Structures are given as C-alpha cells and as structure tokens.
PDB file of C-alpha atoms and ligand atoms in Angstrom:
ATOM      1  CA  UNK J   1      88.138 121.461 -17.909  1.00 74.00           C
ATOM      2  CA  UNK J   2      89.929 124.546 -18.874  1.00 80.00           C
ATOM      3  CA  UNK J   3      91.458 126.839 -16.423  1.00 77.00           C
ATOM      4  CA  UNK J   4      88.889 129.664 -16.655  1.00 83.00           C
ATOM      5  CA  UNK J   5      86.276 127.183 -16.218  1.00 85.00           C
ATOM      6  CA  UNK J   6      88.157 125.322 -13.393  1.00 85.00           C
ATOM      7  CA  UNK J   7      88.322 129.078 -11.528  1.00 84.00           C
ATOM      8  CA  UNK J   8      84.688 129.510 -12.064  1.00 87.00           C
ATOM      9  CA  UNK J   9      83.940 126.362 -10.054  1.00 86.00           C
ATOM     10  CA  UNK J  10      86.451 127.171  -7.461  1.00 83.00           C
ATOM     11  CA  UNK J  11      84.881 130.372  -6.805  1.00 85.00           C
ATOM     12  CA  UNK J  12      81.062 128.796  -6.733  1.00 85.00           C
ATOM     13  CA  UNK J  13      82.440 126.197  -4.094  1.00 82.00           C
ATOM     14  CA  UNK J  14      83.683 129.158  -2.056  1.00 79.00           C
ATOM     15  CA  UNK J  15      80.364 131.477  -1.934  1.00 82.00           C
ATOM     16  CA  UNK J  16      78.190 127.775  -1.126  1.00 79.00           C
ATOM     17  CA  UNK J  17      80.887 127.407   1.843  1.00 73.00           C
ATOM     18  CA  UNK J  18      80.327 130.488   2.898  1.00 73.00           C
ATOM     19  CA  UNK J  19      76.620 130.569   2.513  1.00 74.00           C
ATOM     20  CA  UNK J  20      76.154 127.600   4.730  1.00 71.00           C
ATOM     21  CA  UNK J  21      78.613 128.866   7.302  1.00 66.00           C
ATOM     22  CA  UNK J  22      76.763 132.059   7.571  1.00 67.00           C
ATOM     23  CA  UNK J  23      73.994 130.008   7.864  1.00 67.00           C
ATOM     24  CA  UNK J  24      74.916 127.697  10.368  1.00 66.00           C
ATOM     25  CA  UNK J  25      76.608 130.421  12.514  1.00 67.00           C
ATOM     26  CA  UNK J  26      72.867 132.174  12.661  1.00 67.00           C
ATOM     27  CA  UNK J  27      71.496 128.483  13.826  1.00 67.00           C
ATOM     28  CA  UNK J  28      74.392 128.922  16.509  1.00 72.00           C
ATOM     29  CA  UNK J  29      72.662 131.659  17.832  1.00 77.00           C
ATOM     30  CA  UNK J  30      68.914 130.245  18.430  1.00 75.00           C
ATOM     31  CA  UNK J  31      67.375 128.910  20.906  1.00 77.00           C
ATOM     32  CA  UNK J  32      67.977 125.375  22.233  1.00 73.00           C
ATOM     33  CA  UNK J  33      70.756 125.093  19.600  1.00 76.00           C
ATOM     34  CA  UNK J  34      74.398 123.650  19.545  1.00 83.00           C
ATOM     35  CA  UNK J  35      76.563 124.890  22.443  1.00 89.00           C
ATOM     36  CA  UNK J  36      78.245 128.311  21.484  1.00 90.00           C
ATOM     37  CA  UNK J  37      78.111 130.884  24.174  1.00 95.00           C
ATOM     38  CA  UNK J  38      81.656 130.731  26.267  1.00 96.00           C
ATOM     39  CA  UNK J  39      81.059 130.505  30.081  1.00 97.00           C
ATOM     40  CA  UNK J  40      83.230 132.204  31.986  1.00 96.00           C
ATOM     41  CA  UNK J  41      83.735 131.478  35.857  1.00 96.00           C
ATOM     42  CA  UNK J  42      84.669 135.006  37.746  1.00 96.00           C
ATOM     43  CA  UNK J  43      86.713 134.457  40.880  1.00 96.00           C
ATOM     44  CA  UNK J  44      85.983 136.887  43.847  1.00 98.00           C
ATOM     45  CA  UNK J  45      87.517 140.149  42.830  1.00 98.00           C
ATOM     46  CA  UNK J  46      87.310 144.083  42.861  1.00 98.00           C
ATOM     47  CA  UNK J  47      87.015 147.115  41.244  1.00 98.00           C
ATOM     48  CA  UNK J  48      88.394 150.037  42.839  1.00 98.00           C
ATOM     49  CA  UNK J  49      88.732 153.822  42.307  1.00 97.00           C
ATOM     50  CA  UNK J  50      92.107 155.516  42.361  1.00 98.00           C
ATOM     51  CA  UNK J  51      91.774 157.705  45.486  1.00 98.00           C
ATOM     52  CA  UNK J  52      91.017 154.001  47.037  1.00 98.00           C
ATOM     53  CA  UNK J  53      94.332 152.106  46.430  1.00 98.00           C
ATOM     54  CA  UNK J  54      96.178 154.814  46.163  1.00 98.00           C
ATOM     55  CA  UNK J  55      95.595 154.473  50.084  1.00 98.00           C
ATOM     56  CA  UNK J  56      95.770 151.033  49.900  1.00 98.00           C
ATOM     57  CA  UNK J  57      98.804 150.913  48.168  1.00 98.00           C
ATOM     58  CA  UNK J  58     100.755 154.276  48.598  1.00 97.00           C
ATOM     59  CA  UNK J  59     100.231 157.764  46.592  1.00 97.00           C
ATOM     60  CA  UNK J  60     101.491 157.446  42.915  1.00 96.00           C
ATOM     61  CA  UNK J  61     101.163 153.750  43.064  1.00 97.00           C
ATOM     62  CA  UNK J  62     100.356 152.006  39.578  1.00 96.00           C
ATOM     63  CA  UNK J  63      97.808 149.221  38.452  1.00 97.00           C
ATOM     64  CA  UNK J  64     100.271 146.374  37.436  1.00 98.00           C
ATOM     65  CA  UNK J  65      98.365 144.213  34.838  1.00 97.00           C
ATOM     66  CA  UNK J  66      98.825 140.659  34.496  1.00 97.00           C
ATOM     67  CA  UNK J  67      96.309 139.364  32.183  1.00 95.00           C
ATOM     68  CA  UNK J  68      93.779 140.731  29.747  1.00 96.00           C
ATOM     69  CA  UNK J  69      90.245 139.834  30.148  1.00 95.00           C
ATOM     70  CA  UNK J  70      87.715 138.946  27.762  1.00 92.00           C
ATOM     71  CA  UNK J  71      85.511 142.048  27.802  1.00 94.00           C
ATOM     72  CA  UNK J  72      87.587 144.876  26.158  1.00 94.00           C
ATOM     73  CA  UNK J  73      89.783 147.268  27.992  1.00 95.00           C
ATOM     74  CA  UNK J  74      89.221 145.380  31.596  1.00 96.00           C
ATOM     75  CA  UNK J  75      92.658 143.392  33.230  1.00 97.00           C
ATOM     76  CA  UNK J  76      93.653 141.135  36.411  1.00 97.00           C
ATOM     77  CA  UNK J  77      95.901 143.316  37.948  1.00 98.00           C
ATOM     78  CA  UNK J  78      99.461 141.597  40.205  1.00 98.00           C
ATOM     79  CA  UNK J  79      97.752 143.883  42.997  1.00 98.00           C
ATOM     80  CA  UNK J  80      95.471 141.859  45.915  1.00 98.00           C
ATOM     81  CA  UNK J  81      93.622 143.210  48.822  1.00 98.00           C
ATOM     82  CA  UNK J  82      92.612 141.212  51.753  1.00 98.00           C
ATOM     83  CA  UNK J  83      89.051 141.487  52.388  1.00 98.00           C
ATOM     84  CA  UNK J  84      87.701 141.880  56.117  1.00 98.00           C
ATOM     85  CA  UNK J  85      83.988 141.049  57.498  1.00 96.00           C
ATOM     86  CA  UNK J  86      82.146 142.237  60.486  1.00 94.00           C
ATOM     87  CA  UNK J  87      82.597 138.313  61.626  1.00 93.00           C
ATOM     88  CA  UNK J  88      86.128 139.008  61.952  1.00 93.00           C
ATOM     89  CA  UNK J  89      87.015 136.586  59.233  1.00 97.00           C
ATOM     90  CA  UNK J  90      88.986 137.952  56.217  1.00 97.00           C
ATOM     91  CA  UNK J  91      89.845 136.477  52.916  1.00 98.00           C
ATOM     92  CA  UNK J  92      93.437 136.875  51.096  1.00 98.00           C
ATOM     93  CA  UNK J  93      94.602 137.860  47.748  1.00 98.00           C
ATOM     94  CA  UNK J  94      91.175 138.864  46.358  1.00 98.00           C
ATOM     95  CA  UNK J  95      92.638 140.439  43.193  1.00 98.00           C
ATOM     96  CA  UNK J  96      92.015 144.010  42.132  1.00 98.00           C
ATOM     97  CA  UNK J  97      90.493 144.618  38.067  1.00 98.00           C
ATOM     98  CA  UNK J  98      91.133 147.686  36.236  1.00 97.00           C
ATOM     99  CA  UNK J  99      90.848 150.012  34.713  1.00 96.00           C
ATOM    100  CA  UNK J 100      90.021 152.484  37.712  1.00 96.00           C
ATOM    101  CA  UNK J 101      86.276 152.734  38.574  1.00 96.00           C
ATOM    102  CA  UNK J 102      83.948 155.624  39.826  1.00 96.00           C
ATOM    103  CA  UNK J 103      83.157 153.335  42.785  1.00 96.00           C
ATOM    104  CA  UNK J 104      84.732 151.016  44.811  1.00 97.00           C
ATOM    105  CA  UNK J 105      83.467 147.141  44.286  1.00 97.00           C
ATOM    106  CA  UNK J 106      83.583 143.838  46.127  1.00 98.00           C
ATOM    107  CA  UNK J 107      82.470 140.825  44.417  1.00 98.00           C
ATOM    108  CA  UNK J 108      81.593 137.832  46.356  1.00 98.00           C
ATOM    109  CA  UNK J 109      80.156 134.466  46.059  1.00 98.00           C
ATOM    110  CA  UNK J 110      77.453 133.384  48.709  1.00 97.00           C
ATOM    111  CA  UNK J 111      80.189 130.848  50.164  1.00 98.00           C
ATOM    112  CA  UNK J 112      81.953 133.994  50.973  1.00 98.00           C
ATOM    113  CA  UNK J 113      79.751 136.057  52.122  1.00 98.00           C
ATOM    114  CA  UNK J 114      78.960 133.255  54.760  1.00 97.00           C
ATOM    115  CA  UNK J 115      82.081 133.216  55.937  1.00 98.00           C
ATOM    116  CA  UNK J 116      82.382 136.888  56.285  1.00 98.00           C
ATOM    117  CA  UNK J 117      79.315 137.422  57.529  1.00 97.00           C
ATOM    118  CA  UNK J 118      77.867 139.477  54.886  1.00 97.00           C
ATOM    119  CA  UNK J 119      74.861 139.159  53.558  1.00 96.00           C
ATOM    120  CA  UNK J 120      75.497 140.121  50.148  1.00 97.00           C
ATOM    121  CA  UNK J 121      72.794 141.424  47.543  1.00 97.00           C
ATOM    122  CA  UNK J 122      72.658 139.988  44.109  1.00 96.00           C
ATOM    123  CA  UNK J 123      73.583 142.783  41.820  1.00 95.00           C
ATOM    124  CA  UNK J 124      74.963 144.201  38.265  1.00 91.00           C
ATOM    125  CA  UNK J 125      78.350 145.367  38.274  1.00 88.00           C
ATOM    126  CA  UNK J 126      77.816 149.151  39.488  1.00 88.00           C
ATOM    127  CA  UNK J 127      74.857 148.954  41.328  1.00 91.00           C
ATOM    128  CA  UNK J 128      76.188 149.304  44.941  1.00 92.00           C
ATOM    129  CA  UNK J 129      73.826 151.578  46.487  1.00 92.00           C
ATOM    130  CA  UNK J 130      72.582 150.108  50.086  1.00 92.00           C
ATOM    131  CA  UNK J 131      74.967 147.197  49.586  1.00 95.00           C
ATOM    132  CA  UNK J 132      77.028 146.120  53.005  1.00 96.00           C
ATOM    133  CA  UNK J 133      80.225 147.757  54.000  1.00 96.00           C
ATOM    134  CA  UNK J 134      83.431 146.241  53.942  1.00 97.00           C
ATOM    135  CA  UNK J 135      86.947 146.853  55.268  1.00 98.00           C
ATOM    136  CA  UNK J 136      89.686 146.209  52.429  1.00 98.00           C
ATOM    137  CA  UNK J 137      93.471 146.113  54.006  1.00 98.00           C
ATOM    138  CA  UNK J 138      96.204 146.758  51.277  1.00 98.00           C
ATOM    139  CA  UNK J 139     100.312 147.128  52.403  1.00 98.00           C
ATOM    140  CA  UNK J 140     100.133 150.825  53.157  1.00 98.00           C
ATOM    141  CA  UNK J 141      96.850 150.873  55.151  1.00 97.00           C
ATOM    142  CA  UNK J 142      93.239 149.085  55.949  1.00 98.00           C
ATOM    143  CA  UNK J 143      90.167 151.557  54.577  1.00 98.00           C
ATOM    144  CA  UNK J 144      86.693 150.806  55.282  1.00 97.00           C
ATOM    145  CA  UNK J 145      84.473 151.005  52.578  1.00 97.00           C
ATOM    146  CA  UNK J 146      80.857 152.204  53.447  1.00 96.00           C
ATOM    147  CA  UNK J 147      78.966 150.290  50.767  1.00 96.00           C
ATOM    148  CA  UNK J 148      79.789 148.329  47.538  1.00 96.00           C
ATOM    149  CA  UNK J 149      80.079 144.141  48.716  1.00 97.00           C
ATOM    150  CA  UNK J 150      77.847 141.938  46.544  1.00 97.00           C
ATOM    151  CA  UNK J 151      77.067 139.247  45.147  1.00 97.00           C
ATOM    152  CA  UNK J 152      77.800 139.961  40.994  1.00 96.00           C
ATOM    153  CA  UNK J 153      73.961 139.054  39.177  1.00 97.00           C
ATOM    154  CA  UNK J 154      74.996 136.533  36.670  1.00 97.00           C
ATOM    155  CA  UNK J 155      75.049 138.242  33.290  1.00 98.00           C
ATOM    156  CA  UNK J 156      75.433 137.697  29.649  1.00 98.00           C
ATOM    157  CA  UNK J 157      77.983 139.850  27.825  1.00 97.00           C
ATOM    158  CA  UNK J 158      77.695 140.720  23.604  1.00 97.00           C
ATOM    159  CA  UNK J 159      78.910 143.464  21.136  1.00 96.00           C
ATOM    160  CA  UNK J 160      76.354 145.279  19.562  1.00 97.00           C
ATOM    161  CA  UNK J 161      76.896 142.994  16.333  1.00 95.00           C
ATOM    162  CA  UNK J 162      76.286 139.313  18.641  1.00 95.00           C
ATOM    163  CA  UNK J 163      73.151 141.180  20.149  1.00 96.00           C
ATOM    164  CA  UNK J 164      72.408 141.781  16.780  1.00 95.00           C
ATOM    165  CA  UNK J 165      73.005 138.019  15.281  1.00 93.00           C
ATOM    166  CA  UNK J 166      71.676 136.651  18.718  1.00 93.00           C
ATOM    167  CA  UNK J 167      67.937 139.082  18.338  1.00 94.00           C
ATOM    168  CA  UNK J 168      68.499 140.624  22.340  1.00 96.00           C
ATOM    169  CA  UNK J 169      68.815 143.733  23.539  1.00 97.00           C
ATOM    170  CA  UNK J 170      70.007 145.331  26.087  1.00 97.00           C
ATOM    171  CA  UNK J 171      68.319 144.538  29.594  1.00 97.00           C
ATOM    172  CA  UNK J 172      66.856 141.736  28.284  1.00 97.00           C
ATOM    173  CA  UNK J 173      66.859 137.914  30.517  1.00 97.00           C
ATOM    174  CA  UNK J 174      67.284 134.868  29.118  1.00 97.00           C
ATOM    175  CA  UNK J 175      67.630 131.791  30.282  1.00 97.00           C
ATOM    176  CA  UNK J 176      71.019 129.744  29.538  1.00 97.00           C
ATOM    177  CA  UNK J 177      71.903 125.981  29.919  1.00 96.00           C
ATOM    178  CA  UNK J 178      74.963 124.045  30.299  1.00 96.00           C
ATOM    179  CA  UNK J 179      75.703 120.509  29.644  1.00 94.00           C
ATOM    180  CA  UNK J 180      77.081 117.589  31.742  1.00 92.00           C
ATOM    181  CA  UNK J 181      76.323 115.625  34.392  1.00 93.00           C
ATOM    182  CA  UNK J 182      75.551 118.664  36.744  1.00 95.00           C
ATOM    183  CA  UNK J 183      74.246 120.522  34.085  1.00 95.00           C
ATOM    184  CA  UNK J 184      71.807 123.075  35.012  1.00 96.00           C
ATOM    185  CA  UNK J 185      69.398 125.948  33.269  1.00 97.00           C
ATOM    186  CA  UNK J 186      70.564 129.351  34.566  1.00 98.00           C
ATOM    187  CA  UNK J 187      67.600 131.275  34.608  1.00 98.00           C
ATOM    188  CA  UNK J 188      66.886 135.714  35.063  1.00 97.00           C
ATOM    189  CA  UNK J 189      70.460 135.739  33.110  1.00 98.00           C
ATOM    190  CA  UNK J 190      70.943 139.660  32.767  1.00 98.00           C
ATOM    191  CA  UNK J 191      72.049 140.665  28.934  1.00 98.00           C
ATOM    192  CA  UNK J 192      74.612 143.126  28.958  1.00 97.00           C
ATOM    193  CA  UNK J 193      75.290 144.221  25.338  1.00 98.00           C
ATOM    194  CA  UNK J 194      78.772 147.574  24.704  1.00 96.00           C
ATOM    195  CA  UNK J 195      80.485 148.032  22.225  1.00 96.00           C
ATOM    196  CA  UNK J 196      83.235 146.743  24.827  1.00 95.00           C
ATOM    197  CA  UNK J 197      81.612 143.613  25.167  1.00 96.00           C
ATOM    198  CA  UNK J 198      82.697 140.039  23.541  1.00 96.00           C
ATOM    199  CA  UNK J 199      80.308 137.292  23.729  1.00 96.00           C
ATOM    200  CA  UNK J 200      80.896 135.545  27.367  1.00 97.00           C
ATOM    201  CA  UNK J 201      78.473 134.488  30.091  1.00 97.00           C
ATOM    202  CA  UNK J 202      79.578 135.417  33.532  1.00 97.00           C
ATOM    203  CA  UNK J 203      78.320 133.217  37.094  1.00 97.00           C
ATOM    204  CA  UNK J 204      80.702 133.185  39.934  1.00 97.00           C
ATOM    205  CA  UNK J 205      82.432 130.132  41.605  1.00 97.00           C
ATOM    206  CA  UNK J 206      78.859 129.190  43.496  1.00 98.00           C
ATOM    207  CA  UNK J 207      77.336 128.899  40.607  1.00 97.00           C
ATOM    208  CA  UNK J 208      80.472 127.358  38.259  1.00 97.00           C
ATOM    209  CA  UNK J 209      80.766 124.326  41.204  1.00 97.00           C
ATOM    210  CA  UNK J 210      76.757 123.855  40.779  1.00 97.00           C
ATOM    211  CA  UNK J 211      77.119 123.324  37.182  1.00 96.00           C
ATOM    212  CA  UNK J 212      80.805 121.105  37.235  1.00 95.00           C
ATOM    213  CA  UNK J 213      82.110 123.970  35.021  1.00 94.00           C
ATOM    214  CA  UNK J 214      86.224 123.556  35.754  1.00 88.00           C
ATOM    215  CA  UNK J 215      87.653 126.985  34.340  1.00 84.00           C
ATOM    216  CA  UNK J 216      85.532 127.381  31.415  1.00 86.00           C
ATOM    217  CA  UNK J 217      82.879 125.843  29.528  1.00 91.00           C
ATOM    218  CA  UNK J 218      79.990 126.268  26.731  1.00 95.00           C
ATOM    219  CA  UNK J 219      76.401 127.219  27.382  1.00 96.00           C
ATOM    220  CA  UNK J 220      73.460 127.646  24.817  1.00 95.00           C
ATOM    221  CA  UNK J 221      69.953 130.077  25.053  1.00 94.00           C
ATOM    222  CA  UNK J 222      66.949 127.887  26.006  1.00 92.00           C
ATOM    223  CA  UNK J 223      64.952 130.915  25.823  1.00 73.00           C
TER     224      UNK J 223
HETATM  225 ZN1   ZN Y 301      80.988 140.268  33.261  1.00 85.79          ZN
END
C-alpha cells in the first residue's frame, strides 16, 4: 500500500469512528438507554444575599470559595451558618453557595425539616414566596429570615446544546432512574436548561439515601 493510499484509509477509519460515536452519544441520550446523566447529591445549604451575611459575618466581609460546582459560575464557600427552628433545635455548619443572590435561601431535606420543626415546601431554587421563616446565626450576629426554608424540588440541569441532543425543554418533567439494589424511578423531575447549566441531576440527601447513591452516581430518562 503506498503512503497516499495508506493516509486515505487512515482518514476513512477516523470519520466511521466518529460517525458511530456521534451516533452512540445520541442513543446516550434516549429513553431507557445506557446510564449517562451524572447524579449529583446536594447537601443542606444556602444562598444568601449580601446585605444578609454581611450581618452575619461583619460589613465588608468576603465570600471565601472553596470548591467550584458543577453548574457554571456557582461555589461552596469556607463560610457556614448555623440554622435555627421554631423547635429550638438548630443545625451546624450548613454551608453558604455563591455567588450572592437576590434572596436569601435555605435548603433542607425532610429529615431536617423534622428536626427543626419546619414544614418545608418542595420548591425550585428561587421560589420562596410563603415558604417558613428561619433564624440563621453567623459570628457577628443571629438574623431572622421571614421566608425562604424549603425543601429544593429535585431537578435536572442541561446547556442549551444537552437540551438540544436530549429533545427537552425548558419546564419540562421527566422521569429518571437509577440503578442498584435500592434503585428507584424519580418521577415530576423538573428540567432546568441555561446556558450556565452542565448536564447533572440534583435530589438531596433524603432522596440520595433512598436510592444507595454514596456521593455520586449515574441515572438514565425512562421517560
Ligand atoms: Zn441544581
């Protein structure tokens, strides 16, 4: 075979390769196939606006990030608040998420909200209105916030391209499953598609411990 010939085939071999993984990256995305959607377990946390910790933590105090999450531009921040419910229970080191928000934010699992004594609504990120109060305590001061506790709706996070390659739209539910021995079908699953958003599907720790997901796991669209 003679070199030019030898390049020709090299070059077929690498547009079938890349045919099929096209290909099989689309079958990735349907229904009831392989396991490709990362699931990602969110601890209880909050958002929070600056006017908020700055009296939490002291005027001119600064965010100190820690770790980068997987949606774009959002962080776990070295910065905790201890979370205090009408039952006069509290839970420590709930960790604070930037970037600053427009309102403040507790999320909680059930389990929590138990053993606070909150009965928590099931929301999207944002949607606080009519949700319980709660008091937050940071080093400088305790501030009570009138609303914003709930319980985070589980969601499904994609880029406008995945929404795209996965045929959903914003606003859309689906229903996702994952594997295992305690596998289970996670139905009403909110999709949440940004051009900040990365592929991920979000359930809290209630919902992780259902499952048996430890720290992360794969899920796949049943419907
Ligand atoms: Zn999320």
């Amino acid at each position: 075979m003679s070199v030019s010939e030898k390049e020709a085939w090299e070059e077929v071999i690498r547009l079938v390769v890349e045919t099929v993984s096209r290909e099989l990256s689309v079958l990735d995305t349907l229904p009831g196939h392989s396991f490709s959607i990362p699931v990602e377990v969110s601890n209880r946390h909050c958002h929070l606006t600056r006017e908020t910790f700055e009296l939490l933590y002291g005027k001119g105090q600064q965010l100190t990030p820690i770790r980068q999450l997987s949606q774009v531009g959002e962080f776990a921040c070295k910065e905790t608040v201890t979370v205090v419910g009408p039952n006069m229970r509290f839970l420590e080191n709930v960790r604070i998420v930037g970037p600053w928000r427009k309102h403040d934010q507790v999320e909680l699992s059930f389990t929590d909200g138990f053993y606070l004594g909150l009965e928590l609504p099931t929301r999207l990120s944002g949607d606080i209105v009519d949700s319980p109060p709660v008091i937050l305590v940071g080093p400088k001061q305790a501030v009570t916030l009138k609303e914003g506790a709930i319980r985070a709706a589980r969601h499904l996070h994609l880029s406008p391209d995945e929404a795209q390659r996965f045929q959903l739209r914003n606003g859309d539910k689906v229903d996702i499953e994952v594997p295992g021995t305690n596998g289970l079908v996670f139905r009403e699953v909110i999709v949440r598609v940004s051009p900040t958003g990365r592929l991920a599907f979000h359930i809290d720790t209630d919902e992780a411990n259902a499952a048996g997901i430890k720290g992360t796991g794969f899920g796949r669209l049943v419907r």
